[in-house]
Amino acid sequence: MIEILTPAQVDRARRTGALVGDILATLRGRSLVGTNLLELDRWTAEMIRDAGAESCYVDYAPSFGRGPFGHYVCTSVNDAVLHGRPRDQRLEDGDLLTLDLAVRLDGVAADSAISFVVGDTRPAGSVEMIETTQRALAVGIAAARPGAKIGDLSHAIGSVLHEAGYPINMQYGGHGIGTTMHQDPHVSNDGRPGRGYKLRPGLLLALEPWIMVDTDELVTDDDGWTLRSATGCLTAHSEHTIAITEDGAEILTLPTT
């Protein structure tokens, strides 16, 4: 289903997006050496509850996972890149952490992810990886305007990733979002311009370039959710929810502070 939101729904999406951005910013500030991933999950649950919102994750049980996710935020560390299920693990100096969060407020969802390095140590290539996903996200957003095609966004994102020399996995990518978290259209992180669905005002998209250093293959943890690089290499992931407006793309998931 491709959902076009009303102006009133887009306005509610702005509030949802701001909440997601603010929660992620708070979690980033609390992600210190020694912080337990389960603490991050507990804090997320508290902030969602205090805002009167609901988690898009805790009861989520799609075909690619094993049962309900059962947690409130994805915590992917180092070689984990997507759907990292929180577990009893303390962050160490130099860990590359990705936090991915989706919530629904007043009937509209928003989804965002950030990657950053914990502590003072910077593993080789870690900062460059994160910055590459951020650049790819920025050019994808810049390509999103009424009349553009999904393939234009995918091509823009993929061009940055290819130029930086990273393999691209096509199994998982961006997606439509609205009253539910995952909708059509699918937005691959590489593609051909001029192809696919034509963007219209009122469409919400979650764009999410993610990369692994030296492979495009994933393996799944025994938890049935956490996806890791097949070679154990570092990974990174950046995501924003955007609204297509008459003037172009509006980023909804920026923090307010």
XYZ file of N, CA, C and O in Angstrom, residues 52-170:
476
model
N 3.272 9.778 25.519
C 1.953 9.326 25.103
C 1.961 8.674 23.733
O 0.923 8.616 23.058
N 3.127 8.172 23.311
C 3.278 7.536 22.004
C 3.273 6.024 22.165
O 3.133 5.492 23.277
N 3.431 5.309 21.062
C 3.507 3.851 21.107
C 4.654 3.371 20.244
O 4.993 3.983 19.229
N 5.256 2.275 20.652
C 6.366 1.685 19.917
C 5.867 0.998 18.655
O 4.830 0.337 18.657
N 6.628 1.165 17.564
C 6.360 0.405 16.345
C 7.089 -0.936 16.362
O 6.899 -1.750 15.438
N 7.928 -1.170 17.360
C 8.806 -2.338 17.371
C 8.367 -3.454 18.311
O 8.519 -4.628 17.989
N 7.880 -3.112 19.486
C 7.796 -4.106 20.552
C 6.936 -5.306 20.152
O 7.271 -6.452 20.478
N 5.851 -5.084 19.425
C 4.987 -6.186 19.001
C 5.167 -6.529 17.526
O 4.394 -7.324 16.973
N 6.179 -5.973 16.889
C 6.374 -6.144 15.455
C 6.851 -7.561 15.155
O 7.834 -8.032 15.730
N 6.161 -8.250 14.250
C 6.488 -9.650 13.950
C 6.368 -9.911 12.447
O 5.475 -10.639 12.007
N 7.273 -9.337 11.626
C 7.218 -9.555 10.184
C 7.799 -10.911 9.804
O 8.355 -11.630 10.641
N 7.708 -11.240 8.535
C 8.177 -12.545 8.068
C 9.681 -12.708 8.197
O 10.179 -13.835 8.335
N 10.440 -11.589 8.175
C 11.897 -11.713 8.224
C 12.445 -11.797 9.643
O 13.642 -11.980 9.840
N 11.609 -11.657 10.664
C 12.043 -11.811 12.044
C 11.490 -13.097 12.633
O 10.653 -13.771 12.024
N 11.956 -13.445 13.824
C 11.463 -14.642 14.497
C 10.640 -14.238 15.706
O 11.161 -13.966 16.782
N 9.334 -14.150 15.500
C 8.436 -13.740 16.567
C 8.479 -12.244 16.780
O 9.203 -11.518 16.087
N 7.700 -11.724 17.724
C 7.716 -10.286 18.011
C 9.110 -9.808 18.409
O 9.845 -10.523 19.100
N 9.461 -8.587 17.987
C 10.782 -8.048 18.299
C 10.984 -7.942 19.808
O 12.066 -8.226 20.321
N 9.962 -7.490 20.510
C 9.996 -7.537 21.967
C 10.777 -6.429 22.654
O 10.916 -6.453 23.879
N 11.289 -5.457 21.891
C 12.054 -4.349 22.462
C 11.656 -3.049 21.775
O 10.877 -3.062 20.813
N 12.203 -1.931 22.254
C 11.721 -0.618 21.852
C 12.665 0.141 20.924
O 12.265 1.122 20.310
N 13.909 -0.298 20.832
C 14.890 0.364 19.969
C 15.831 -0.708 19.437
O 16.106 -1.702 20.121
N 16.295 -0.531 18.206
C 17.304 -1.435 17.648
C 18.683 -0.919 18.047
O 18.992 0.268 17.843
N 19.509 -1.814 18.599
C 20.856 -1.456 19.051
C 21.845 -2.371 18.327
O 22.024 -3.525 18.714
N 22.464 -1.865 17.279
C 23.371 -2.661 16.447
C 24.798 -2.204 16.690
O 25.114 -1.022 16.507
N 25.667 -3.127 17.083
C 27.030 -2.786 17.496
C 28.048 -3.409 16.545
O 28.025 -4.625 16.296
N 28.931 -2.580 16.008
C 30.087 -2.990 15.193
C 29.673 -3.742 13.931
O 29.266 -3.124 12.950
N 29.742 -5.069 13.924
C 29.393 -5.817 12.707
C 27.893 -6.025 12.564
O 27.438 -6.500 11.519
N 27.106 -5.675 13.581
C 25.650 -5.688 13.452
C 25.211 -4.391 12.775
O 25.703 -3.313 13.119
N 24.292 -4.500 11.814
C 23.938 -3.309 11.054
C 22.442 -3.015 11.069
O 22.045 -1.849 11.028
N 21.605 -4.034 11.140
C 20.160 -3.826 11.105
C 19.476 -4.699 12.151
O 19.932 -5.809 12.453
N 18.373 -4.179 12.704
C 17.476 -4.952 13.574
C 18.180 -5.506 14.802
O 17.819 -6.573 15.305
N 19.185 -4.782 15.286
C 19.932 -5.264 16.439
C 19.045 -5.347 17.677
O 18.605 -4.327 18.205
N 18.809 -6.548 18.141
C 17.934 -6.744 19.299
C 18.726 -6.479 20.578
O 19.780 -7.085 20.799
N 18.247 -5.566 21.438
C 18.982 -5.284 22.676
C 19.209 -6.539 23.502
O 18.325 -7.402 23.602
N 20.410 -6.623 24.080
C 20.768 -7.768 24.910
C 21.662 -7.290 26.041
O 22.050 -6.117 26.096
N 22.013 -8.192 26.920
C 22.849 -7.852 28.079
C 24.296 -7.689 27.610
O 25.100 -8.615 27.695
N 24.603 -6.508 27.104
C 25.940 -6.199 26.584
C 26.274 -4.757 26.937
O 25.478 -3.844 26.685
N 27.466 -4.553 27.496
C 27.903 -3.208 27.849
C 28.776 -2.639 26.734
O 29.618 -3.341 26.168
N 28.558 -1.368 26.428
C 29.320 -0.710 25.383
C 30.767 -0.533 25.808
O 31.055 -0.236 26.980
N 31.667 -0.701 24.842
C 33.092 -0.541 25.085
C 33.632 0.641 24.292
O 33.032 1.083 23.304
N 34.777 1.140 24.723
C 35.421 2.244 24.023
C 35.708 1.841 22.574
O 36.316 0.799 22.320
N 35.246 2.663 21.629
C 35.475 2.383 20.219
C 34.372 1.608 19.532
O 34.446 1.377 18.320
N 33.342 1.189 20.258
C 32.219 0.502 19.621
C 31.508 1.448 18.656
O 31.237 2.611 18.985
N 31.180 0.930 17.479
C 30.355 1.679 16.528
C 28.915 1.224 16.751
O 28.568 0.083 16.485
N 28.106 2.137 17.255
C 26.729 1.827 17.644
C 25.739 2.480 16.694
O 25.851 3.672 16.396
N 24.774 1.704 16.227
C 23.647 2.241 15.461
C 22.386 2.082 16.287
O 22.080 0.994 16.785
N 21.649 3.174 16.438
C 20.351 3.170 17.110
C 19.287 3.458 16.059
O 19.380 4.451 15.329
N 18.286 2.606 15.976
C 17.209 2.736 14.999
C 15.898 2.716 15.772
O 15.657 1.813 16.580
N 15.057 3.731 15.517
C 13.850 3.906 16.327
C 12.669 4.308 15.460
O 12.797 5.183 14.596
N 11.528 3.674 15.691
C 10.273 4.068 15.059
C 9.183 4.096 16.120
O 9.048 3.152 16.907
N 8.412 5.175 16.141
C 7.283 5.283 17.057
C 6.088 5.837 16.297
O 6.215 6.390 15.202
N 4.927 5.703 16.912
C 3.690 6.261 16.364
C 3.076 7.164 17.417
O 2.958 6.798 18.584
N 2.684 8.362 16.989
C 2.065 9.349 17.868
C 0.876 9.938 17.127
O 1.007 10.340 15.961
N -0.261 9.972 17.784
C -1.486 10.507 17.158
C -1.769 9.837 15.816
O -2.215 10.482 14.854
N -1.474 8.535 15.732
C -1.842 7.768 14.558
C -0.897 7.832 13.388
O -1.180 7.250 12.334
N 0.272 8.499 13.540
C 1.231 8.624 12.444
C 2.616 8.213 12.944
O 3.025 8.592 14.047
N 3.340 7.448 12.115
C 4.640 6.914 12.507
C 5.785 7.725 11.908
O 5.629 8.429 10.904
N 6.965 7.599 12.525
C 8.214 8.154 12.003
C 9.339 7.220 12.397
O 9.268 6.532 13.428
N 10.410 7.217 11.585
C 11.468 6.210 11.696
C 12.805 6.895 11.404
O 12.920 7.644 10.429
N 13.811 6.638 12.223
C 15.120 7.265 12.014
C 16.201 6.394 12.630
O 15.940 5.602 13.547
N 17.430 6.539 12.118
C 18.570 5.799 12.657
C 19.811 6.685 12.630
O 19.992 7.493 11.713
N 20.663 6.511 13.640
C 21.934 7.224 13.718
C 23.034 6.235 14.062
O 22.813 5.263 14.786
N 24.223 6.458 13.521
C 25.415 5.681 13.875
C 26.462 6.625 14.450
O 26.626 7.749 13.971
N 27.196 6.157 15.456
C 28.248 6.963 16.074
C 29.190 6.029 16.825
O 28.862 4.863 17.079
N 30.358 6.549 17.163
C 31.361 5.764 17.881
C 31.317 6.144 19.357
O 31.302 7.323 19.712
N 31.306 5.148 20.218
C 31.240 5.336 21.670
C 32.647 5.549 22.223
O 33.596 4.862 21.817
N 32.788 6.487 23.157
C 34.067 6.703 23.812
C 35.015 7.536 22.980
O 34.605 8.323 22.115
N 36.316 7.362 23.216
C 37.341 8.200 22.591
C 38.054 7.536 21.422
O 38.577 8.219 20.543
N 38.111 6.226 21.401
C 38.807 5.509 20.326
C 37.995 5.556 19.045
O 36.759 5.438 19.075
N 38.691 5.744 17.915
C 38.033 5.754 16.615
C 38.647 4.653 15.749
O 39.719 4.843 15.170
N 38.001 3.488 15.646
C 38.541 2.418 14.813
C 38.747 2.891 13.377
O 38.012 3.759 12.879
N 39.732 2.321 12.715
C 40.073 2.731 11.352
C 38.851 2.642 10.449
O 38.176 1.615 10.391
N 38.569 3.719 9.765
C 37.489 3.757 8.798
C 36.109 3.995 9.370
O 35.146 4.180 8.609
N 35.966 4.005 10.689
C 34.625 4.097 11.283
C 33.967 5.449 11.004
O 32.792 5.504 10.602
N 34.692 6.528 11.205
C 34.127 7.852 10.973
C 33.794 8.047 9.501
O 32.730 8.585 9.145
N 34.683 7.578 8.619
C 34.442 7.700 7.183
C 33.184 6.937 6.766
O 32.404 7.411 5.933
N 32.976 5.761 7.337
C 31.770 4.986 7.030
C 30.506 5.747 7.420
O 29.549 5.844 6.648
N 30.500 6.245 8.626
C 29.323 6.976 9.107
C 29.057 8.187 8.232
O 27.919 8.445 7.809
N 30.119 8.940 7.922
C 29.943 10.133 7.090
C 29.457 9.782 5.691
O 28.692 10.539 5.086
N 29.874 8.627 5.164
C 29.403 8.200 3.842
C 27.894 7.957 3.858
O 27.176 8.376 2.935
N 27.392 7.280 4.895
C 25.945 7.061 4.951
C 25.198 8.379 5.113
O 24.107 8.555 4.547
N 25.786 9.313 5.833
C 25.135 10.613 6.002
C 25.098 11.393 4.687
O 24.088 12.035 4.364
N 26.189 11.330 3.919
C 26.204 12.008 2.611
C 25.202 11.365 1.662
O 24.488 12.060 0.926
N 25.156 10.036 1.655
C 24.214 9.342 0.790
C 22.780 9.693 1.156
O 21.928 9.895 0.272
N 22.510 9.776 2.435
C 21.179 10.169 2.886
C 20.851 11.584 2.419
O 19.745 11.853 1.927
N 21.808 12.483 2.533
C 21.572 13.877 2.142
C 21.261 14.010 0.657
O 20.356 14.765 0.256
N 21.988 13.282 -0.199
C 21.723 13.409 -1.640
C 20.408 12.726 -1.999
O 19.708 13.164 -2.922
N 20.053 11.655 -1.295
C 18.760 11.032 -1.524
C 17.624 11.977 -1.182
O 16.629 12.074 -1.922
N 17.768 12.675 -0.058
C 16.753 13.656 0.341
C 16.682 14.790 -0.677
O 15.592 15.238 -1.062
N 17.832 15.262 -1.159
C 17.852 16.357 -2.122
C 17.162 15.984 -3.428
O 16.615 16.851 -4.120
N 17.169 14.695 -3.771
C 16.540 14.238 -5.008
C 15.035 14.052 -4.869
O 14.343 13.840 -5.872
N 14.521 14.123 -3.643
C 13.109 13.836 -3.381
C 12.274 15.096 -3.541
O 12.347 16.019 -2.729
N 11.494 15.136 -4.604
C 10.626 16.280 -4.887
C 9.446 15.783 -5.720
O 9.521 14.726 -6.350
N 8.347 16.528 -5.750
C 7.201 16.090 -6.555
C 7.598 15.872 -8.015
O 8.312 16.685 -8.607
N 7.161 14.763 -8.566
C 7.477 14.428 -9.948
C 8.705 13.565 -10.114
O 8.876 12.940 -11.164
N 9.580 13.537 -9.118
C 10.737 12.632 -9.179
C 10.264 11.197 -9.019
O 9.161 10.931 -8.540
N 11.093 10.259 -9.450
C 10.777 8.850 -9.337
C 11.614 8.218 -8.219
O 12.702 8.709 -7.881
N 11.102 7.137 -7.650
C 11.829 6.417 -6.608
C 13.237 6.066 -7.086
O 14.218 6.161 -6.330
N 13.355 5.666 -8.346
C 14.666 5.328 -8.886
C 15.655 6.476 -8.846
O 16.875 6.251 -8.760
N 15.164 7.716 -8.913
C 16.053 8.873 -8.818
C 16.708 8.943 -7.435
O 17.902 9.251 -7.311
N 15.922 8.651 -6.412
C 16.454 8.656 -5.045
C 17.449 7.515 -4.864
O 18.544 7.714 -4.304
N 17.077 6.331 -5.334
C 17.955 5.171 -5.200
C 19.277 5.400 -5.930
O 20.358 5.066 -5.416
N 19.200 5.972 -7.126
C 20.406 6.239 -7.909
C 21.306 7.246 -7.195
O 22.537 7.084 -7.162
N 20.713 8.287 -6.627
C 21.498 9.297 -5.912
C 22.216 8.684 -4.718
O 23.422 8.909 -4.503
N 21.494 7.881 -3.939
C 22.099 7.227 -2.784
C 23.210 6.282 -3.226
O 24.331 6.296 -2.702
N 22.904 5.445 -4.209
C 23.876 4.466 -4.664
C 25.127 5.078 -5.248
O 26.227 4.519 -5.109
N 24.988 6.233 -5.908
C 26.160 6.885 -6.498
C 27.184 7.248 -5.435
O 28.399 7.070 -5.631
N 26.718 7.742 -4.281
C 27.631 8.089 -3.190
C 28.289 6.832 -2.628
O 29.508 6.799 -2.390
N 27.510 5.787 -2.417
C 28.055 4.555 -1.842
C 29.054 3.897 -2.788
O 30.113 3.425 -2.356
N 28.732 3.873 -4.085
C 29.663 3.298 -5.070
C 30.960 4.099 -5.140
O 32.057 3.524 -5.166
N 30.832 5.410 -5.161
C 32.029 6.254 -5.266
C 32.955 6.040 -4.080
O 34.184 6.091 -4.221
N 32.367 5.783 -2.906
C 33.174 5.552 -1.704
C 33.723 4.125 -1.645
O 34.530 3.815 -0.771
N 33.273 3.269 -2.565
C 33.839 1.933 -2.663
C 33.183 0.868 -1.819
O 33.774 -0.206 -1.607
N 31.964 1.112 -1.336
C 31.306 0.131 -0.478
C 30.379 -0.784 -1.277
O 29.660 -0.315 -2.167
N 30.347 -2.079 -0.980
C 29.338 -2.967 -1.575
C 27.943 -2.529 -1.116
O 27.789 -1.933 -0.038
N 26.926 -2.822 -1.910
C 25.558 -2.421 -1.584
C 24.662 -3.646 -1.539
O 24.549 -4.385 -2.520
N 24.019 -3.856 -0.412
C 23.049 -4.935 -0.255
C 21.672 -4.415 -0.673
O 21.263 -3.326 -0.265
N 20.960 -5.189 -1.484
C 19.672 -4.747 -2.014
C 18.480 -5.415 -1.310
O 17.334 -5.198 -1.703
